[in-house]
PDB file of C-alpha atoms in Angstrom:
ATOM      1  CA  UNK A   1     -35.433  -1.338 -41.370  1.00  0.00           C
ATOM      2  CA  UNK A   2     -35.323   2.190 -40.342  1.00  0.00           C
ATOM      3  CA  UNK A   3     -36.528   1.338 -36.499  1.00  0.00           C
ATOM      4  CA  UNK A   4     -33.748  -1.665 -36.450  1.00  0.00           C
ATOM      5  CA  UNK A   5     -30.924   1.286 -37.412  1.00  0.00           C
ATOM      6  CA  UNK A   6     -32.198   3.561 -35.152  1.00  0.00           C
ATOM      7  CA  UNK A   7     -31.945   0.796 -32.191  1.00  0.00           C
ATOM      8  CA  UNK A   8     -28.130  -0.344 -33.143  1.00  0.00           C
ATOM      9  CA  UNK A   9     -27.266   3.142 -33.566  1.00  0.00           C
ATOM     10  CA  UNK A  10     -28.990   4.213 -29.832  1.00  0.00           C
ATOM     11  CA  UNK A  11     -27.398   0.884 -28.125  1.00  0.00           C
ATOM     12  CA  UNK A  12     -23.739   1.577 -30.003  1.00  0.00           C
ATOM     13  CA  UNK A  13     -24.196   5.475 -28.496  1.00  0.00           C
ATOM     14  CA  UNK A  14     -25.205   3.893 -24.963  1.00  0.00           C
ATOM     15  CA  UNK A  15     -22.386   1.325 -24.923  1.00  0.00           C
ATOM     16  CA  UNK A  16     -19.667   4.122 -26.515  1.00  0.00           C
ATOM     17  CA  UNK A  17     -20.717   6.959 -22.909  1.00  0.00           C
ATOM     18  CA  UNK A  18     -20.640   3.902 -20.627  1.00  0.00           C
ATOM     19  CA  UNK A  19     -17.155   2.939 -21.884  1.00  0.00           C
ATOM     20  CA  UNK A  20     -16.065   6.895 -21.699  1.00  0.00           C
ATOM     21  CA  UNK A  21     -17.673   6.871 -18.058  1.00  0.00           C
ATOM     22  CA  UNK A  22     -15.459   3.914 -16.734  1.00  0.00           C
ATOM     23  CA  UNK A  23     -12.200   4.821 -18.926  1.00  0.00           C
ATOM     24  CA  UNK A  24     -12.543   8.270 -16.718  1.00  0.00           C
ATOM     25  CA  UNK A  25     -10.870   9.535 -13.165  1.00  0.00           C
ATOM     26  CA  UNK A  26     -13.271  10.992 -10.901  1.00  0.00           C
ATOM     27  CA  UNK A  27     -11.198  13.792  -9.011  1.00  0.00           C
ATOM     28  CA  UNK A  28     -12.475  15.421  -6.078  1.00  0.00           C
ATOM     29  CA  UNK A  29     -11.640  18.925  -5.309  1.00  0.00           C
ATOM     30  CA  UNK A  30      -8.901  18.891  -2.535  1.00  0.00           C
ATOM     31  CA  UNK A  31     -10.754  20.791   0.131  1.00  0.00           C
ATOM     32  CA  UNK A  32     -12.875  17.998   0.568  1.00  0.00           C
ATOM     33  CA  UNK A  33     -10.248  15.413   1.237  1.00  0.00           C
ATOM     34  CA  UNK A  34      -9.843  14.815   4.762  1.00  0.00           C
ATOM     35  CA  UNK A  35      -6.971  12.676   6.374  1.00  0.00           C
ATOM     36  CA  UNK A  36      -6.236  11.436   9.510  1.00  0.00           C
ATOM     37  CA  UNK A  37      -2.837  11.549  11.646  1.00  0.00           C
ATOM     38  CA  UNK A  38      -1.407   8.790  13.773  1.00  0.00           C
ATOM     39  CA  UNK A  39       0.099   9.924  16.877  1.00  0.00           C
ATOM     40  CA  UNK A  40       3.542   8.043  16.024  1.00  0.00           C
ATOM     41  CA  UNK A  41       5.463   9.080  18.724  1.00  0.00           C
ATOM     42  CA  UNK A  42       5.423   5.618  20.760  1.00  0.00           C
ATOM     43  CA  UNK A  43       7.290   4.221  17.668  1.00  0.00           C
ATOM     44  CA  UNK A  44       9.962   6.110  17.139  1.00  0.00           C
ATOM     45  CA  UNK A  45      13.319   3.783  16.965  1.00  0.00           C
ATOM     46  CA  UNK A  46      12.026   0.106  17.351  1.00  0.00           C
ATOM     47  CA  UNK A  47      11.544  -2.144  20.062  1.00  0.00           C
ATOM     48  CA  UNK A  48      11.815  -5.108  17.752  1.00  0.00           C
ATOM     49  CA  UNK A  49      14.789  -7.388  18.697  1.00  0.00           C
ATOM     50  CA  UNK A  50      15.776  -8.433  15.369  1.00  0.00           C
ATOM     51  CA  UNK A  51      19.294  -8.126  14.354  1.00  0.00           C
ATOM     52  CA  UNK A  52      19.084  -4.645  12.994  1.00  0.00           C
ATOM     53  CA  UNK A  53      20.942  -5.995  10.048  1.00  0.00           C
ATOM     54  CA  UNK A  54      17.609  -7.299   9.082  1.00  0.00           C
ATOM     55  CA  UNK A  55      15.695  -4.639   7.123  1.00  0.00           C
ATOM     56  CA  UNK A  56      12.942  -3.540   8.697  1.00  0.00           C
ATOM     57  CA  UNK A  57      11.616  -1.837   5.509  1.00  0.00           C
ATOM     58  CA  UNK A  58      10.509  -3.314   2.415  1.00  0.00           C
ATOM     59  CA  UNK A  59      10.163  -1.887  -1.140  1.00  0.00           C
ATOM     60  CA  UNK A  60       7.019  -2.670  -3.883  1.00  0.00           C
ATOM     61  CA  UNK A  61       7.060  -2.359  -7.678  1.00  0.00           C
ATOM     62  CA  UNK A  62       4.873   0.280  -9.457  1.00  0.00           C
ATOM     63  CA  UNK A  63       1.286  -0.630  -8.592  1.00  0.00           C
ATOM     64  CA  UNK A  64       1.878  -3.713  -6.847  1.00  0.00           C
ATOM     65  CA  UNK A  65       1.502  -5.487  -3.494  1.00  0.00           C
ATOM     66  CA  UNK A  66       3.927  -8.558  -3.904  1.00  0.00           C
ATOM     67  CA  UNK A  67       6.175  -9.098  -1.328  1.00  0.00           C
ATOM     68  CA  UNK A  68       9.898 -10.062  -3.166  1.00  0.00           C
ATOM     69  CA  UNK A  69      12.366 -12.675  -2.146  1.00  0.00           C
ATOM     70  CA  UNK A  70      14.277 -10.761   0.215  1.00  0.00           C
ATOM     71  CA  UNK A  71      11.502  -8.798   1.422  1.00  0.00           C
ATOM     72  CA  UNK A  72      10.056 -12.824   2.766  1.00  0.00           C
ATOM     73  CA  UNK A  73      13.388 -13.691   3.890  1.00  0.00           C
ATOM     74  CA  UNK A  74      13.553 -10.548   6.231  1.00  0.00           C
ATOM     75  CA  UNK A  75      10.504 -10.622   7.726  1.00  0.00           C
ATOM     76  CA  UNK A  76      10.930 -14.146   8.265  1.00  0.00           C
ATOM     77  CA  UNK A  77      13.361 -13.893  10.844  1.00  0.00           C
ATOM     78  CA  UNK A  78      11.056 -11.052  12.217  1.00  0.00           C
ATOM     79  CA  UNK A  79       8.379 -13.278  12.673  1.00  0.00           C
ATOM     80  CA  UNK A  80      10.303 -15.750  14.324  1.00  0.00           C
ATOM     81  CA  UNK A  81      11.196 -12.843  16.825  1.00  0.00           C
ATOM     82  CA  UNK A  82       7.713 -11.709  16.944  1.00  0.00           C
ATOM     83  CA  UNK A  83       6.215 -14.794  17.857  1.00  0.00           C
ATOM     84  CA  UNK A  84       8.891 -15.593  21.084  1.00  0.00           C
ATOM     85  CA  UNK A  85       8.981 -11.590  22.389  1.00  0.00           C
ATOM     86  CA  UNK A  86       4.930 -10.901  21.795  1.00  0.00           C
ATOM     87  CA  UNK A  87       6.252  -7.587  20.617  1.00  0.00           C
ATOM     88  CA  UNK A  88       2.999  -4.431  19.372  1.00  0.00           C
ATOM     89  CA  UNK A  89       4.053  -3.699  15.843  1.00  0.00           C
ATOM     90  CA  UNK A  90       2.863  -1.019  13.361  1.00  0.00           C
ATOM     91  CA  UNK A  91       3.139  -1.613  10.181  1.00  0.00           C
ATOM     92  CA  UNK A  92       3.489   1.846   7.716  1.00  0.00           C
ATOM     93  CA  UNK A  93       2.201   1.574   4.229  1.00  0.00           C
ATOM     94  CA  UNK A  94       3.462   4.117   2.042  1.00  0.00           C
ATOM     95  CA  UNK A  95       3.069   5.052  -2.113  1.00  0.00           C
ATOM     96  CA  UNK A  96       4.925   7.276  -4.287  1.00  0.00           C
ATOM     97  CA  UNK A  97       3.078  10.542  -5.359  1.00  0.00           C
ATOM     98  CA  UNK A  98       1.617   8.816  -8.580  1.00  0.00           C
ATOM     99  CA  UNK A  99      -1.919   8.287  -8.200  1.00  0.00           C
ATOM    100  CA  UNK A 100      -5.031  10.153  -6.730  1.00  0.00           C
ATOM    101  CA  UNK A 101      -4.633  10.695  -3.300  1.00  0.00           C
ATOM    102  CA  UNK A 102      -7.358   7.995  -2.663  1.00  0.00           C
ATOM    103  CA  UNK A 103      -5.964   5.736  -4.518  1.00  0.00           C
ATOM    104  CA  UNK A 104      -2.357   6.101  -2.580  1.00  0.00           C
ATOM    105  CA  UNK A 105      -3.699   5.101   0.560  1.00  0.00           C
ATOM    106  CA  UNK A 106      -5.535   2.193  -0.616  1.00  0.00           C
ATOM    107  CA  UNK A 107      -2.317   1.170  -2.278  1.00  0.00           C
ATOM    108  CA  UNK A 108      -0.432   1.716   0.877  1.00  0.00           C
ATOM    109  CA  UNK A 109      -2.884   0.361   3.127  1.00  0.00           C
ATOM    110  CA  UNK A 110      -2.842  -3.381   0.789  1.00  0.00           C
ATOM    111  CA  UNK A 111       0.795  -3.067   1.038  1.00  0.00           C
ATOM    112  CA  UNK A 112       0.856  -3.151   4.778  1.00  0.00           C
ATOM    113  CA  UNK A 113      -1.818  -5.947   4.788  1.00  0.00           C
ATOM    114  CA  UNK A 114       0.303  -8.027   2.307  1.00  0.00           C
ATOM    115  CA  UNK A 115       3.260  -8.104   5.063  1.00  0.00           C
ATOM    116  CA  UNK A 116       0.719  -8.611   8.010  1.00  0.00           C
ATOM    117  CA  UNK A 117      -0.931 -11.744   5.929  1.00  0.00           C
ATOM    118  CA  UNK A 118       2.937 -12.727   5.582  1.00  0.00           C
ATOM    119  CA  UNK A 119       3.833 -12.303   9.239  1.00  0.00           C
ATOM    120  CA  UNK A 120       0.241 -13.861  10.270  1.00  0.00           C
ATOM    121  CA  UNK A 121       1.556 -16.791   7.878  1.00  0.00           C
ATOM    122  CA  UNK A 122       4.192 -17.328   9.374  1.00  0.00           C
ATOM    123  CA  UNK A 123       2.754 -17.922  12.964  1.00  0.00           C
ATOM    124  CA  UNK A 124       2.592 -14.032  14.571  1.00  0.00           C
ATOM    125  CA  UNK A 125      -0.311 -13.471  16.204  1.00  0.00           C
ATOM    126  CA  UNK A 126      -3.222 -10.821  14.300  1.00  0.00           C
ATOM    127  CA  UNK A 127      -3.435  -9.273  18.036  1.00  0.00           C
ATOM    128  CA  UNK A 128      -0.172  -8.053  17.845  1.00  0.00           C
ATOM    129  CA  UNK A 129      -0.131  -6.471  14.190  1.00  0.00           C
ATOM    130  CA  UNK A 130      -1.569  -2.668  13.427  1.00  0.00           C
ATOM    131  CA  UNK A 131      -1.414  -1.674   9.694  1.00  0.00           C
ATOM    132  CA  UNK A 132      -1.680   2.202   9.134  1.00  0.00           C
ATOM    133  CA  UNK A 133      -1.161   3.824   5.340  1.00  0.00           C
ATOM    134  CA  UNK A 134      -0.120   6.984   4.505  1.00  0.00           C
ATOM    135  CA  UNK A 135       0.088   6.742   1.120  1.00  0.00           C
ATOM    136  CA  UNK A 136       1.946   9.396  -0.391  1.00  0.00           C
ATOM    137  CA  UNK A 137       2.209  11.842   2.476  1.00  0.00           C
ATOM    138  CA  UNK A 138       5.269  11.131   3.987  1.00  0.00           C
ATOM    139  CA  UNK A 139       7.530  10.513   1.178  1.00  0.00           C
ATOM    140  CA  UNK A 140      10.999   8.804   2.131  1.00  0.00           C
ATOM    141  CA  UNK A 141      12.670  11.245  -0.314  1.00  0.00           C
ATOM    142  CA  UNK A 142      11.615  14.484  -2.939  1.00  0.00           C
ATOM    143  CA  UNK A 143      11.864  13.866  -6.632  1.00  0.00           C
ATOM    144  CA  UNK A 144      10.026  13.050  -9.409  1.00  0.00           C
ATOM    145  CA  UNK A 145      11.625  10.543 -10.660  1.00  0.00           C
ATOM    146  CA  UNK A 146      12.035   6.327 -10.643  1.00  0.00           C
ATOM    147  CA  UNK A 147      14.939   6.135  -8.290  1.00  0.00           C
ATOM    148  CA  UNK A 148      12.957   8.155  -5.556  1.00  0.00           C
ATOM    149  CA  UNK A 149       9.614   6.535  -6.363  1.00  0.00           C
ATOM    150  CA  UNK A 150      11.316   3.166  -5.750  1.00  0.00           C
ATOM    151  CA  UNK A 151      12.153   4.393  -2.531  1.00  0.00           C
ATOM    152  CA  UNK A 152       8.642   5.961  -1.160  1.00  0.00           C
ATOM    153  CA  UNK A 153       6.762   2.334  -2.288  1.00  0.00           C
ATOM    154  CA  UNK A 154       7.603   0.846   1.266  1.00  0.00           C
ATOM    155  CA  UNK A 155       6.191  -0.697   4.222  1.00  0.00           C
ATOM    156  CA  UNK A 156       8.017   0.156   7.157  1.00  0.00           C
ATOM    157  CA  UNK A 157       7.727  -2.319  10.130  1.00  0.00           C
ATOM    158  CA  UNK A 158       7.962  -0.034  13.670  1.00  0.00           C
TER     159      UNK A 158
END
């Protein structure tokens, strides 16, 4: 009896640190984070021949990668530009400060791939598409707050 208490009570202690392990953030101390740079300077304005009516920039809820209505709409028309003017594009993946820095340019990188798989989709040729994240690093505007979050959680297409 005493050995079968002893066992539920070691697997219940077991089960109670693994749960504590995976409910926790592993942060690493920001000296060893290392990030890259894109030399952006070829992209600067846009080459793409959409009407520039068409938004070339589209906006993602908290923590998601889903591409809205108008967001599909837009790109779209770019695709059907894309596909007749074999036009280089960049795609710029960006997140709002929330978030580990790791975990920013993930989300930023899947955002650009979700409007590459779109454009691909839609008939534009892989070749043609470059995805790049920045996460939270170049923020579209300061503030800490939902109206300027909104507005960093963007892909831009350049």
């Amino acid at each position: 009896m005493k050995i079968t208490t002893y066992k539920y009570s070691a697997i219940a202690l077991i089960s109670s640190v693994l749960l504590a392990g995976c409910s926790s953030v592993a942060t690493m101390p920001s000296d060893n984070i290392t990030t890259g740079s894109v030399d952006d300077s070829s992209i600067r304005g846009s080459s793409i021949g959409t009407d520039s009516r068409v938004s070339r920039v589209f906006y993602f809820e908290f923590d998601k990668v889903v591409l809205n209505a108008e967001a599909r709409s837009a790109l779209r028309l770019h695709a059907q530009n894309l596909q007749s003017n074999r036009i280089n594009i960049r795609l710029l993946g960006h997140a709002d400060e929330r978030g580990s820095r790791e975990y920013n340019m993930a989300l930023g990188e899947s955002r650009g791939n979700a409007v590459r798989d779109f454009l691909i989709q839609e008939g534009v040729n892989r070749s043609l598409i470059e995805v790049v994240s920045y996460g939270e690093e170049q923020a579209a505007v300061s503030g800490s707050e939902e109206g300027s979050w909104a507005l960093n959680r963007r892909v831009e297409l350049k």
